[in-house]
mmCIF file of C-alpha atoms in Angstrom:
data_model
loop_
_atom_site.group_PDB
_atom_site.id
_atom_site.type_symbol
_atom_site.label_atom_id
_atom_site.label_comp_id
_atom_site.label_asym_id
_atom_site.label_seq_id
_atom_site.Cartn_x
_atom_site.Cartn_y
_atom_site.Cartn_z
ATOM 1 C CA MET S 1 21.295 -18.690 12.770
ATOM 2 C CA PRO S 2 24.342 -16.634 11.736
ATOM 3 C CA GLY S 3 23.894 -14.462 8.658
ATOM 4 C CA LEU S 4 20.097 -14.290 8.731
ATOM 5 C CA THR S 5 18.937 -10.692 8.328
ATOM 6 C CA PRO S 6 15.508 -9.065 7.955
ATOM 7 C CA ILE S 7 13.969 -9.649 4.526
ATOM 8 C CA GLU S 8 12.746 -6.352 3.072
ATOM 9 C CA HIS S 9 11.412 -7.591 -0.293
ATOM 10 C CA PRO S 10 10.803 -10.940 -2.080
ATOM 11 C CA ASP S 11 14.108 -10.771 -3.992
ATOM 12 C CA ASP S 12 16.174 -10.172 -0.866
ATOM 13 C CA PRO S 13 19.191 -12.547 -0.842
ATOM 14 C CA SER S 14 18.348 -13.479 2.749
ATOM 15 C CA MET S 15 15.230 -15.260 1.449
ATOM 16 C CA ASP S 16 17.424 -18.074 0.117
ATOM 17 C CA LEU S 17 19.117 -18.521 3.487
ATOM 18 C CA LEU S 18 15.832 -18.526 5.391
ATOM 19 C CA CYS S 19 14.251 -21.081 3.062
ATOM 20 C CA SER S 20 17.325 -23.297 3.252
ATOM 21 C CA ASP S 21 17.145 -23.250 7.055
ATOM 22 C CA LEU S 22 13.403 -23.962 7.040
ATOM 23 C CA ALA S 23 13.807 -26.865 4.624
ATOM 24 C CA ALA S 24 16.508 -28.393 6.829
ATOM 25 C CA LEU S 25 14.198 -28.278 9.848
ATOM 26 C CA ALA S 26 10.996 -29.378 8.059
ATOM 27 C CA PRO S 27 11.497 -33.167 8.542
ATOM 28 C CA SER S 28 11.453 -32.626 12.308
ATOM 29 C CA TRP S 29 7.805 -31.537 12.398
ATOM 30 C CA LYS S 30 6.032 -34.900 12.285
ATOM 31 C CA SER S 31 3.424 -35.157 15.032
ATOM 32 C CA THR S 32 1.469 -33.271 17.660
ATOM 33 C CA SER S 33 4.347 -33.826 20.071
ATOM 34 C CA GLN S 34 6.391 -31.348 18.022
ATOM 35 C CA TRP S 35 5.864 -27.654 17.338
ATOM 36 C CA PRO S 36 7.971 -25.749 14.779
ATOM 37 C CA GLY S 37 8.945 -23.108 17.295
ATOM 38 C CA GLU S 38 12.494 -22.918 15.989
ATOM 39 C CA SER S 39 11.265 -22.334 12.440
ATOM 40 C CA LEU S 40 8.834 -19.658 13.604
ATOM 41 C CA ARG S 41 11.655 -17.944 15.494
ATOM 42 C CA LEU S 42 13.743 -17.922 12.321
ATOM 43 C CA CYS S 43 10.828 -16.321 10.491
ATOM 44 C CA ALA S 44 10.466 -13.708 13.229
ATOM 45 C CA ARG S 45 14.180 -12.868 12.994
ATOM 46 C CA ALA S 46 13.858 -12.557 9.228
ATOM 47 C CA GLY S 47 10.947 -10.142 9.623
ATOM 48 C CA VAL S 48 8.472 -12.465 7.891
ATOM 49 C CA PHE S 49 5.572 -11.445 10.118
ATOM 50 C CA ARG S 50 6.072 -7.804 9.154
ATOM 51 C CA TRP S 51 5.435 -8.569 5.477
ATOM 52 C CA PHE S 52 1.712 -8.787 6.091
ATOM 53 C CA MET S 53 1.212 -5.834 8.427
ATOM 54 C CA PRO S 54 0.427 -2.201 7.505
ATOM 55 C CA ARG S 55 3.091 0.433 7.968
ATOM 56 C CA ASP S 56 1.128 2.329 10.600
ATOM 57 C CA VAL S 57 1.688 -0.555 13.045
ATOM 58 C CA GLY S 58 5.325 -1.152 12.071
ATOM 59 C CA GLY S 59 4.820 -3.580 9.208
ATOM 60 C CA LEU S 60 6.365 -3.652 5.748
ATOM 61 C CA ALA S 61 3.004 -3.619 3.943
ATOM 62 C CA TRP S 62 4.022 -5.982 1.161
ATOM 63 C CA SER S 63 1.589 -5.949 -1.762
ATOM 64 C CA ASP S 64 -0.616 -8.998 -2.375
ATOM 65 C CA ALA S 65 1.684 -10.022 -5.235
ATOM 66 C CA GLU S 66 4.759 -9.714 -3.001
ATOM 67 C CA GLN S 67 3.049 -11.723 -0.268
ATOM 68 C CA THR S 68 2.200 -14.390 -2.845
ATOM 69 C CA ARG S 69 5.850 -14.599 -3.905
ATOM 70 C CA GLY S 70 6.886 -14.885 -0.266
ATOM 71 C CA TYR S 71 4.390 -17.636 0.491
ATOM 72 C CA LEU S 72 5.453 -19.579 -2.617
ATOM 73 C CA ARG S 73 9.028 -19.686 -1.326
ATOM 74 C CA LEU S 74 8.081 -20.545 2.260
ATOM 75 C CA ALA S 75 5.650 -23.305 1.267
ATOM 76 C CA ALA S 76 8.244 -24.968 -0.955
ATOM 77 C CA ALA S 77 10.612 -25.048 2.031
ATOM 78 C CA ASP S 78 8.265 -26.101 4.839
ATOM 79 C CA LEU S 79 4.501 -26.427 4.408
ATOM 80 C CA THR S 80 3.746 -27.032 8.106
ATOM 81 C CA THR S 81 5.387 -23.817 9.266
ATOM 82 C CA THR S 82 3.929 -21.860 6.339
ATOM 83 C CA PHE S 83 0.403 -23.126 7.050
ATOM 84 C CA ILE S 84 0.767 -22.012 10.674
ATOM 85 C CA ILE S 85 1.925 -18.590 9.481
ATOM 86 C CA THR S 86 -1.212 -18.180 7.346
ATOM 87 C CA GLN S 87 -3.372 -18.635 10.436
ATOM 88 C CA TYR S 88 -1.052 -16.512 12.572
ATOM 89 C CA MET S 89 -1.103 -13.643 10.106
ATOM 90 C CA GLY S 90 -4.835 -14.061 9.500
ATOM 91 C CA ALA S 91 -5.395 -13.287 13.168
ATOM 92 C CA CYS S 92 -2.941 -10.391 13.178
ATOM 93 C CA ARG S 93 -4.453 -8.820 10.082
ATOM 94 C CA ARG S 94 -7.895 -8.944 11.661
ATOM 95 C CA ILE S 95 -6.637 -7.233 14.809
ATOM 96 C CA ALA S 96 -4.592 -4.651 12.881
ATOM 97 C CA GLY S 97 -7.570 -3.910 10.632
ATOM 98 C CA SER S 98 -9.923 -3.191 13.526
ATOM 99 C CA ASP S 99 -10.808 0.192 15.011
ATOM 100 C CA ASN S 100 -9.823 -1.046 18.470
ATOM 101 C CA ARG S 101 -6.562 0.806 19.145
ATOM 102 C CA GLU S 102 -6.260 -0.751 22.594
ATOM 103 C CA LEU S 103 -6.344 -4.219 21.048
ATOM 104 C CA ILE S 104 -3.797 -3.280 18.374
ATOM 105 C CA GLU S 105 -1.384 -1.902 20.965
ATOM 106 C CA GLN S 106 -1.825 -4.965 23.143
ATOM 107 C CA TRP S 107 -1.014 -7.577 20.510
ATOM 108 C CA ILE S 108 0.404 -6.451 17.180
ATOM 109 C CA SER S 109 3.937 -5.473 18.168
ATOM 110 C CA SER S 110 4.542 -8.649 20.193
ATOM 111 C CA CYS S 111 3.043 -10.803 17.438
ATOM 112 C CA MET S 112 5.207 -9.228 14.725
ATOM 113 C CA ASN S 113 8.278 -9.836 16.904
ATOM 114 C CA GLY S 114 7.286 -13.450 17.453
ATOM 115 C CA GLU S 115 6.939 -12.928 21.209
ATOM 116 C CA SER S 116 3.201 -13.722 21.116
ATOM 117 C CA PHE S 117 1.371 -16.215 18.933
ATOM 118 C CA ALA S 118 -2.078 -15.491 17.546
ATOM 119 C CA THR S 119 -4.391 -17.759 15.581
ATOM 120 C CA VAL S 120 -7.931 -17.854 14.224
ATOM 121 C CA GLY S 121 -11.077 -19.766 15.150
ATOM 122 C CA ILE S 122 -13.420 -18.694 12.363
ATOM 123 C CA SER S 123 -13.973 -21.750 10.137
ATOM 124 C CA HIS S 124 -17.466 -22.263 11.544
ATOM 125 C CA LEU S 125 -18.451 -18.853 10.130
ATOM 126 C CA THR S 126 -17.210 -19.675 6.628
ATOM 127 C CA THR S 127 -18.468 -23.256 6.137
ATOM 128 C CA SER S 128 -21.751 -25.161 6.203
ATOM 129 C CA ARG S 129 -21.654 -25.162 10.001
ATOM 130 C CA ARG S 130 -22.991 -21.625 9.941
ATOM 131 C CA HIS S 131 -26.331 -22.973 8.666
ATOM 132 C CA VAL S 132 -27.015 -25.439 11.476
ATOM 133 C CA ALA S 133 -30.012 -24.814 13.735
ATOM 134 C CA LYS S 134 -27.874 -23.819 16.712
ATOM 135 C CA PRO S 135 -24.547 -22.002 16.311
ATOM 136 C CA VAL S 136 -21.536 -24.081 17.336
ATOM 137 C CA LEU S 137 -20.280 -20.988 19.165
ATOM 138 C CA LEU S 138 -23.016 -18.827 20.672
ATOM 139 C CA ALA S 139 -22.587 -15.261 21.914
ATOM 140 C CA THR S 140 -25.119 -14.150 24.512
ATOM 141 C CA PRO S 141 -25.308 -10.526 25.725
ATOM 142 C CA GLN S 142 -24.113 -10.270 29.320
ATOM 143 C CA GLY S 143 -23.658 -6.952 31.075
ATOM 144 C CA ASP S 144 -21.548 -4.690 28.891
ATOM 145 C CA GLY S 145 -20.237 -7.617 26.851
ATOM 146 C CA TRP S 146 -21.028 -11.139 25.716
ATOM 147 C CA ARG S 147 -20.761 -14.674 27.042
ATOM 148 C CA LEU S 148 -19.315 -17.276 24.645
ATOM 149 C CA ASP S 149 -20.477 -20.899 24.843
ATOM 150 C CA GLY S 150 -19.607 -23.692 22.449
ATOM 151 C CA MET S 151 -16.533 -24.481 20.420
ATOM 152 C CA SER S 152 -14.456 -23.554 17.408
ATOM 153 C CA PRO S 153 -13.742 -26.810 15.560
ATOM 154 C CA TRP S 154 -10.490 -26.102 13.680
ATOM 155 C CA VAL S 155 -7.938 -23.877 15.393
ATOM 156 C CA THR S 156 -4.314 -24.156 14.311
ATOM 157 C CA GLY S 157 -1.712 -23.918 17.070
ATOM 158 C CA ALA S 158 -4.485 -23.858 19.666
ATOM 159 C CA ALA S 159 -2.320 -25.152 22.491
ATOM 160 C CA LYS S 160 0.431 -22.620 21.684
ATOM 161 C CA ALA S 161 -1.740 -19.556 21.200
ATOM 162 C CA ASP S 162 -1.674 -16.484 23.395
ATOM 163 C CA VAL S 163 -4.755 -15.040 21.708
ATOM 164 C CA ILE S 164 -7.413 -16.467 19.396
ATOM 165 C CA VAL S 165 -9.408 -14.350 16.968
ATOM 166 C CA VAL S 166 -12.737 -16.106 17.239
ATOM 167 C CA GLY S 167 -16.107 -15.650 15.603
ATOM 168 C CA ALA S 168 -19.394 -16.211 17.426
ATOM 169 C CA THR S 169 -23.066 -15.935 16.495
ATOM 170 C CA LEU S 170 -25.895 -14.285 18.424
ATOM 171 C CA ASP S 171 -29.431 -15.703 18.585
ATOM 172 C CA ASP S 172 -30.614 -13.087 16.071
ATOM 173 C CA GLY S 173 -28.056 -14.204 13.478
ATOM 174 C CA ARG S 174 -25.622 -11.337 13.922
ATOM 175 C CA GLU S 175 -21.982 -12.233 14.405
ATOM 176 C CA LEU S 176 -19.000 -10.822 16.245
ATOM 177 C CA LEU S 177 -15.249 -11.202 16.086
ATOM 178 C CA ALA S 178 -13.171 -10.979 19.243
ATOM 179 C CA ALA S 179 -9.538 -11.448 20.235
ATOM 180 C CA VAL S 180 -9.784 -13.747 23.241
ATOM 181 C CA PRO S 181 -6.652 -14.395 25.350
ATOM 182 C CA THR S 182 -6.244 -18.121 25.943
ATOM 183 C CA VAL S 183 -5.687 -17.474 29.662
ATOM 184 C CA SER S 184 -9.312 -16.302 29.917
ATOM 185 C CA ASP S 185 -11.510 -18.333 32.268
ATOM 186 C CA GLY S 186 -13.416 -20.999 30.339
ATOM 187 C CA VAL S 187 -11.066 -21.319 27.348
ATOM 188 C CA VAL S 188 -10.047 -24.967 26.846
ATOM 189 C CA CYS S 189 -7.575 -25.643 24.019
ATOM 190 C CA GLY S 190 -6.998 -29.092 22.547
ATOM 191 C CA ASP S 191 -3.403 -30.334 22.280
ATOM 192 C CA GLY S 192 -3.690 -31.148 18.580
ATOM 193 C CA VAL S 193 -5.181 -33.888 16.418
ATOM 194 C CA GLU S 194 -2.962 -36.402 14.630
ATOM 195 C CA LEU S 195 -3.556 -35.812 10.918
ATOM 196 C CA MET S 196 -2.351 -37.412 7.680
ATOM 197 C CA ALA S 197 0.133 -34.547 7.512
ATOM 198 C CA LEU S 198 0.826 -31.225 9.229
ATOM 199 C CA SER S 199 0.108 -32.742 12.657
ATOM 200 C CA ALA S 200 2.762 -30.487 14.186
ATOM 201 C CA SER S 201 0.474 -27.552 13.418
ATOM 202 C CA LYS S 202 -1.390 -28.667 16.561
ATOM 203 C CA THR S 203 -4.761 -28.037 14.940
ATOM 204 C CA ASP S 204 -7.638 -28.912 17.268
ATOM 205 C CA GLN S 205 -10.913 -27.635 18.629
ATOM 206 C CA VAL S 206 -11.137 -24.963 21.296
ATOM 207 C CA ARG S 207 -14.000 -24.908 23.781
ATOM 208 C CA PHE S 208 -15.463 -21.742 25.229
ATOM 209 C CA ASP S 209 -17.328 -22.465 28.446
ATOM 210 C CA GLY S 210 -18.947 -19.248 29.603
ATOM 211 C CA VAL S 211 -16.055 -17.066 28.385
ATOM 212 C CA TYR S 212 -16.725 -13.370 28.961
ATOM 213 C CA VAL S 213 -15.835 -10.971 26.147
ATOM 214 C CA ASP S 214 -15.896 -7.225 26.751
ATOM 215 C CA SER S 215 -15.397 -4.267 24.428
ATOM 216 C CA SER S 216 -11.618 -4.324 24.929
ATOM 217 C CA MET S 217 -11.515 -7.675 23.051
ATOM 218 C CA LEU S 218 -13.953 -6.761 20.276
ATOM 219 C CA ILE S 219 -12.669 -6.616 16.685
ATOM 220 C CA ALA S 220 -15.971 -6.227 14.847
ATOM 221 C CA GLY S 221 -19.730 -6.629 15.310
ATOM 222 C CA PRO S 222 -22.187 -7.704 16.265
ATOM 223 C CA ILE S 223 -23.304 -7.354 12.628
ATOM 224 C CA GLU S 224 -24.492 -9.540 9.760
ATOM 225 C CA ASN S 225 -21.697 -11.385 7.941
ATOM 226 C CA VAL S 226 -18.939 -10.112 10.190
ATOM 227 C CA MET S 227 -16.276 -11.869 8.089
ATOM 228 C CA LYS S 228 -16.824 -9.324 5.317
ATOM 229 C CA SER S 229 -16.094 -6.386 7.606
ATOM 230 C CA GLY S 230 -12.899 -4.543 8.466
ATOM 231 C CA ALA S 231 -9.611 -3.856 6.728
ATOM 232 C CA GLY S 232 -8.405 -7.388 7.490
ATOM 233 C CA ALA S 233 -11.440 -9.000 5.844
ATOM 234 C CA GLY S 234 -11.075 -12.085 3.723
ATOM 235 C CA THR S 235 -10.758 -15.792 4.469
ATOM 236 C CA GLY S 236 -7.685 -16.641 2.466
ATOM 237 C CA GLY S 237 -8.403 -15.783 -1.177
ATOM 238 C CA LEU S 238 -5.510 -17.091 -3.272
ATOM 239 C CA GLN S 239 -3.506 -18.086 -0.219
ATOM 240 C CA THR S 240 -4.465 -21.769 -0.253
ATOM 241 C CA SER S 241 -3.717 -22.087 -3.960
ATOM 242 C CA THR S 242 -0.373 -20.378 -3.382
ATOM 243 C CA LEU S 243 0.663 -22.888 -0.735
ATOM 244 C CA ALA S 244 -0.381 -25.772 -3.001
ATOM 245 C CA VAL S 245 1.750 -24.395 -5.829
ATOM 246 C CA GLY S 246 4.666 -23.856 -3.446
ATOM 247 C CA LEU S 247 4.524 -27.520 -2.414
ATOM 248 C CA ALA S 248 4.239 -28.570 -6.063
ATOM 249 C CA GLN S 249 7.359 -26.481 -6.768
ATOM 250 C CA ALA S 250 9.340 -28.432 -4.173
ATOM 251 C CA ALA S 251 8.314 -31.759 -5.724
ATOM 252 C CA ILE S 252 9.061 -30.546 -9.257
ATOM 253 C CA GLU S 253 12.495 -29.290 -8.248
ATOM 254 C CA PHE S 254 13.240 -32.752 -6.844
ATOM 255 C CA LEU S 255 12.080 -34.345 -10.101
ATOM 256 C CA SER S 256 14.132 -31.887 -12.163
ATOM 257 C CA ASP S 257 17.248 -32.661 -10.160
ATOM 258 C CA GLU S 258 16.717 -36.380 -10.728
ATOM 259 C CA ALA S 259 16.216 -35.694 -14.428
ATOM 260 C CA THR S 260 19.751 -34.293 -14.698
ATOM 261 C CA ARG S 261 20.956 -37.844 -14.074
ATOM 262 C CA ARG S 262 18.131 -39.824 -15.691
ATOM 263 C CA GLU S 263 17.085 -39.078 -19.261
ATOM 264 C CA ASP S 264 13.817 -41.040 -18.823
ATOM 265 C CA LEU S 265 12.561 -38.322 -16.471
ATOM 266 C CA ARG S 266 13.384 -35.384 -18.721
ATOM 267 C CA ALA S 267 10.109 -35.073 -20.641
ATOM 268 C CA ALA S 268 7.930 -35.257 -17.536
ATOM 269 C CA SER S 269 10.168 -32.841 -15.674
ATOM 270 C CA ASP S 270 10.139 -30.271 -18.474
ATOM 271 C CA GLU S 271 6.343 -30.447 -18.778
ATOM 272 C CA LEU S 272 5.773 -29.971 -15.052
ATOM 273 C CA VAL S 273 8.287 -27.117 -14.861
ATOM 274 C CA ALA S 274 6.432 -25.307 -17.635
ATOM 275 C CA GLU S 275 3.080 -25.929 -15.938
ATOM 276 C CA VAL S 276 4.123 -24.710 -12.484
ATOM 277 C CA ASN S 277 5.712 -21.586 -13.969
ATOM 278 C CA GLU S 278 2.508 -20.827 -15.875
ATOM 279 C CA LEU S 279 0.417 -21.331 -12.744
ATOM 280 C CA LYS S 280 2.706 -19.104 -10.672
ATOM 281 C CA GLU S 281 2.323 -16.405 -13.281
ATOM 282 C CA GLY S 282 -1.458 -16.759 -13.043
ATOM 283 C CA LEU S 283 -1.367 -16.489 -9.264
ATOM 284 C CA LEU S 284 0.728 -13.342 -9.401
ATOM 285 C CA LEU S 285 -1.590 -11.780 -11.976
ATOM 286 C CA ALA S 286 -4.613 -12.582 -9.802
ATOM 287 C CA ALA S 287 -2.860 -11.193 -6.733
ATOM 288 C CA SER S 288 -2.161 -8.016 -8.691
ATOM 289 C CA GLY S 289 -5.865 -7.588 -9.364
ATOM 290 C CA ASP S 290 -6.198 -9.052 -12.872
ATOM 291 C CA LEU S 291 -9.938 -9.829 -13.068
ATOM 292 C CA SER S 292 -9.443 -12.236 -15.965
ATOM 293 C CA CYS S 293 -7.863 -14.739 -13.521
ATOM 294 C CA ASP S 294 -10.593 -16.780 -11.826
ATOM 295 C CA ALA S 295 -9.721 -17.815 -8.271
ATOM 296 C CA GLY S 296 -11.777 -21.010 -8.535
ATOM 297 C CA ASP S 297 -10.013 -22.090 -11.706
ATOM 298 C CA LEU S 298 -6.625 -21.355 -10.136
ATOM 299 C CA ARG S 299 -7.546 -23.419 -7.066
ATOM 300 C CA ALA S 300 -8.668 -26.388 -9.155
ATOM 301 C CA HIS S 301 -5.480 -26.212 -11.257
ATOM 302 C CA ALA S 302 -3.291 -25.866 -8.142
ATOM 303 C CA ASN S 303 -4.927 -28.891 -6.525
ATOM 304 C CA ARG S 304 -4.478 -31.052 -9.605
ATOM 305 C CA LEU S 305 -0.879 -29.953 -10.045
ATOM 306 C CA VAL S 306 0.204 -30.545 -6.447
ATOM 307 C CA LEU S 307 -1.259 -34.057 -6.486
ATOM 308 C CA ARG S 308 0.374 -34.945 -9.809
ATOM 309 C CA ALA S 309 3.699 -33.303 -9.017
ATOM 310 C CA THR S 310 4.168 -35.012 -5.656
ATOM 311 C CA GLN S 311 3.208 -38.389 -7.097
ATOM 312 C CA ALA S 312 5.574 -37.860 -10.026
ATOM 313 C CA ALA S 313 8.335 -37.167 -7.518
ATOM 314 C CA LEU S 314 7.441 -40.419 -5.739
ATOM 315 C CA VAL S 315 7.690 -42.343 -9.011
ATOM 316 C CA ALA S 316 11.120 -40.826 -9.586
ATOM 317 C CA ALA S 317 12.267 -41.595 -6.045
ATOM 318 C CA LYS S 318 11.085 -45.208 -6.374
ATOM 319 C CA GLY S 319 11.118 -47.304 -3.226
ATOM 320 C CA ALA S 320 13.309 -44.860 -1.340
ATOM 321 C CA GLY S 321 10.523 -42.300 -1.504
ATOM 322 C CA TYR S 322 8.158 -44.724 0.210
ATOM 323 C CA VAL S 323 10.440 -45.074 3.228
ATOM 324 C CA ASP S 324 9.469 -42.974 6.243
ATOM 325 C CA GLY S 325 11.665 -39.900 6.454
ATOM 326 C CA HIS S 326 12.064 -39.291 2.738
ATOM 327 C CA PRO S 327 10.746 -35.832 1.812
ATOM 328 C CA VAL S 328 8.770 -37.141 -1.163
ATOM 329 C CA GLY S 329 6.566 -39.276 1.060
ATOM 330 C CA ARG S 330 5.871 -36.252 3.261
ATOM 331 C CA TRP S 331 5.029 -34.121 0.247
ATOM 332 C CA CYS S 332 2.550 -36.737 -1.033
ATOM 333 C CA ARG S 333 0.728 -36.734 2.309
ATOM 334 C CA GLU S 334 0.799 -32.950 2.496
ATOM 335 C CA ALA S 335 -0.684 -32.677 -0.994
ATOM 336 C CA MET S 336 -3.845 -34.426 0.243
ATOM 337 C CA PHE S 337 -4.417 -31.524 2.612
ATOM 338 C CA PHE S 338 -5.531 -29.329 -0.267
ATOM 339 C CA LEU S 339 -8.477 -31.641 -0.934
ATOM 340 C CA VAL S 340 -9.966 -30.646 2.417
ATOM 341 C CA TRP S 341 -8.515 -27.248 3.438
ATOM 342 C CA SER S 342 -10.994 -24.509 2.485
ATOM 343 C CA CYS S 343 -11.819 -26.416 -0.698
ATOM 344 C CA PRO S 344 -14.809 -24.817 -2.464
ATOM 345 C CA GLN S 345 -17.669 -27.159 -3.332
ATOM 346 C CA PRO S 346 -17.285 -26.724 -7.119
ATOM 347 C CA VAL S 347 -13.602 -27.666 -6.854
ATOM 348 C CA SER S 348 -14.402 -30.692 -4.679
ATOM 349 C CA GLN S 349 -17.116 -31.783 -7.098
ATOM 350 C CA ALA S 350 -14.753 -31.445 -10.042
ATOM 351 C CA HIS S 351 -12.189 -33.648 -8.269
ATOM 352 C CA LEU S 352 -14.838 -36.298 -7.569
ATOM 353 C CA CYS S 353 -15.896 -36.328 -11.213
ATOM 354 C CA GLU S 354 -12.296 -36.670 -12.369
ATOM 355 C CA LEU S 355 -11.635 -39.510 -9.933
ATOM 356 C CA ALA S 356 -14.827 -41.251 -11.066
ATOM 357 C CA GLY S 357 -13.884 -40.818 -14.726
ATOM 358 C CA ILE S 358 -16.834 -38.515 -15.416
ATOM 359 C CA VAL S 359 -16.004 -35.977 -18.102
#
């Protein structure tokens, strides 16, 4: 769109224009039949994908605090596109953080430009599935490489991906990470599962039927706990909480706008504004390395806030908010996502106790 220029830092004036454009497009991304390609292209033009990449591969190397500020803005504008970007950049960071120069040269430049789309298939290495008797995705030594058999259960943008950073487990318990092109023989990507919200993310399982992986695709391993290795290590950290707070911000801004015309909403609006600002400050402190900020506490607070904020916005919108197409209804559905997306067991248990009235 005219006027959109690369965003060099979180306070760049172009951030407002990008977020305005993303928010205008967000209602279009409703089901698996859609894909926010236009929104992703806007982000590519604005240099969003460079925020997360190191300078030695052409990135802007934003600090964790700067990335958090960026994600807060993007999530408030369009959660579906922002969620996809987290998976996209998760894959790119893994590739960029590897010692495989051939792999970096093959993918990173085209991914940062938005010409190629990368995603991750690693949830089975970071959840209870890793403790089942047989790995859901098995890597068997074959020649100078490995044969992959099984599936990755939750892969965002599977049907749109050019490359998937996937984790697999060997019989001896060691694990590997590889960047597998989706055109490889034996890769079968689902078209996307219809979800309560974010269906346009085209999240689905990917099957690997005898897929051969050689050293040119290898990111790390085989080693124990491969997810803890490499410069791109980490499975999200504060990222999920940040997206929850960004969505809460959108709902609170709606409520605050309504409160300018309705005095009965003022007290609730002021309280939620103060709470979201406090939580954003906590996120930024944690992202800056403040050890006094507990990630689990921030996640629990973010989850509670996004649920309350979106429902408060629905109360303010009244019946209009319950009509399909109103943003408040979408935000309420999207808020439920944070009850299941990478939600730590202690946080889930705390939610259950609250819902059951157990103090």
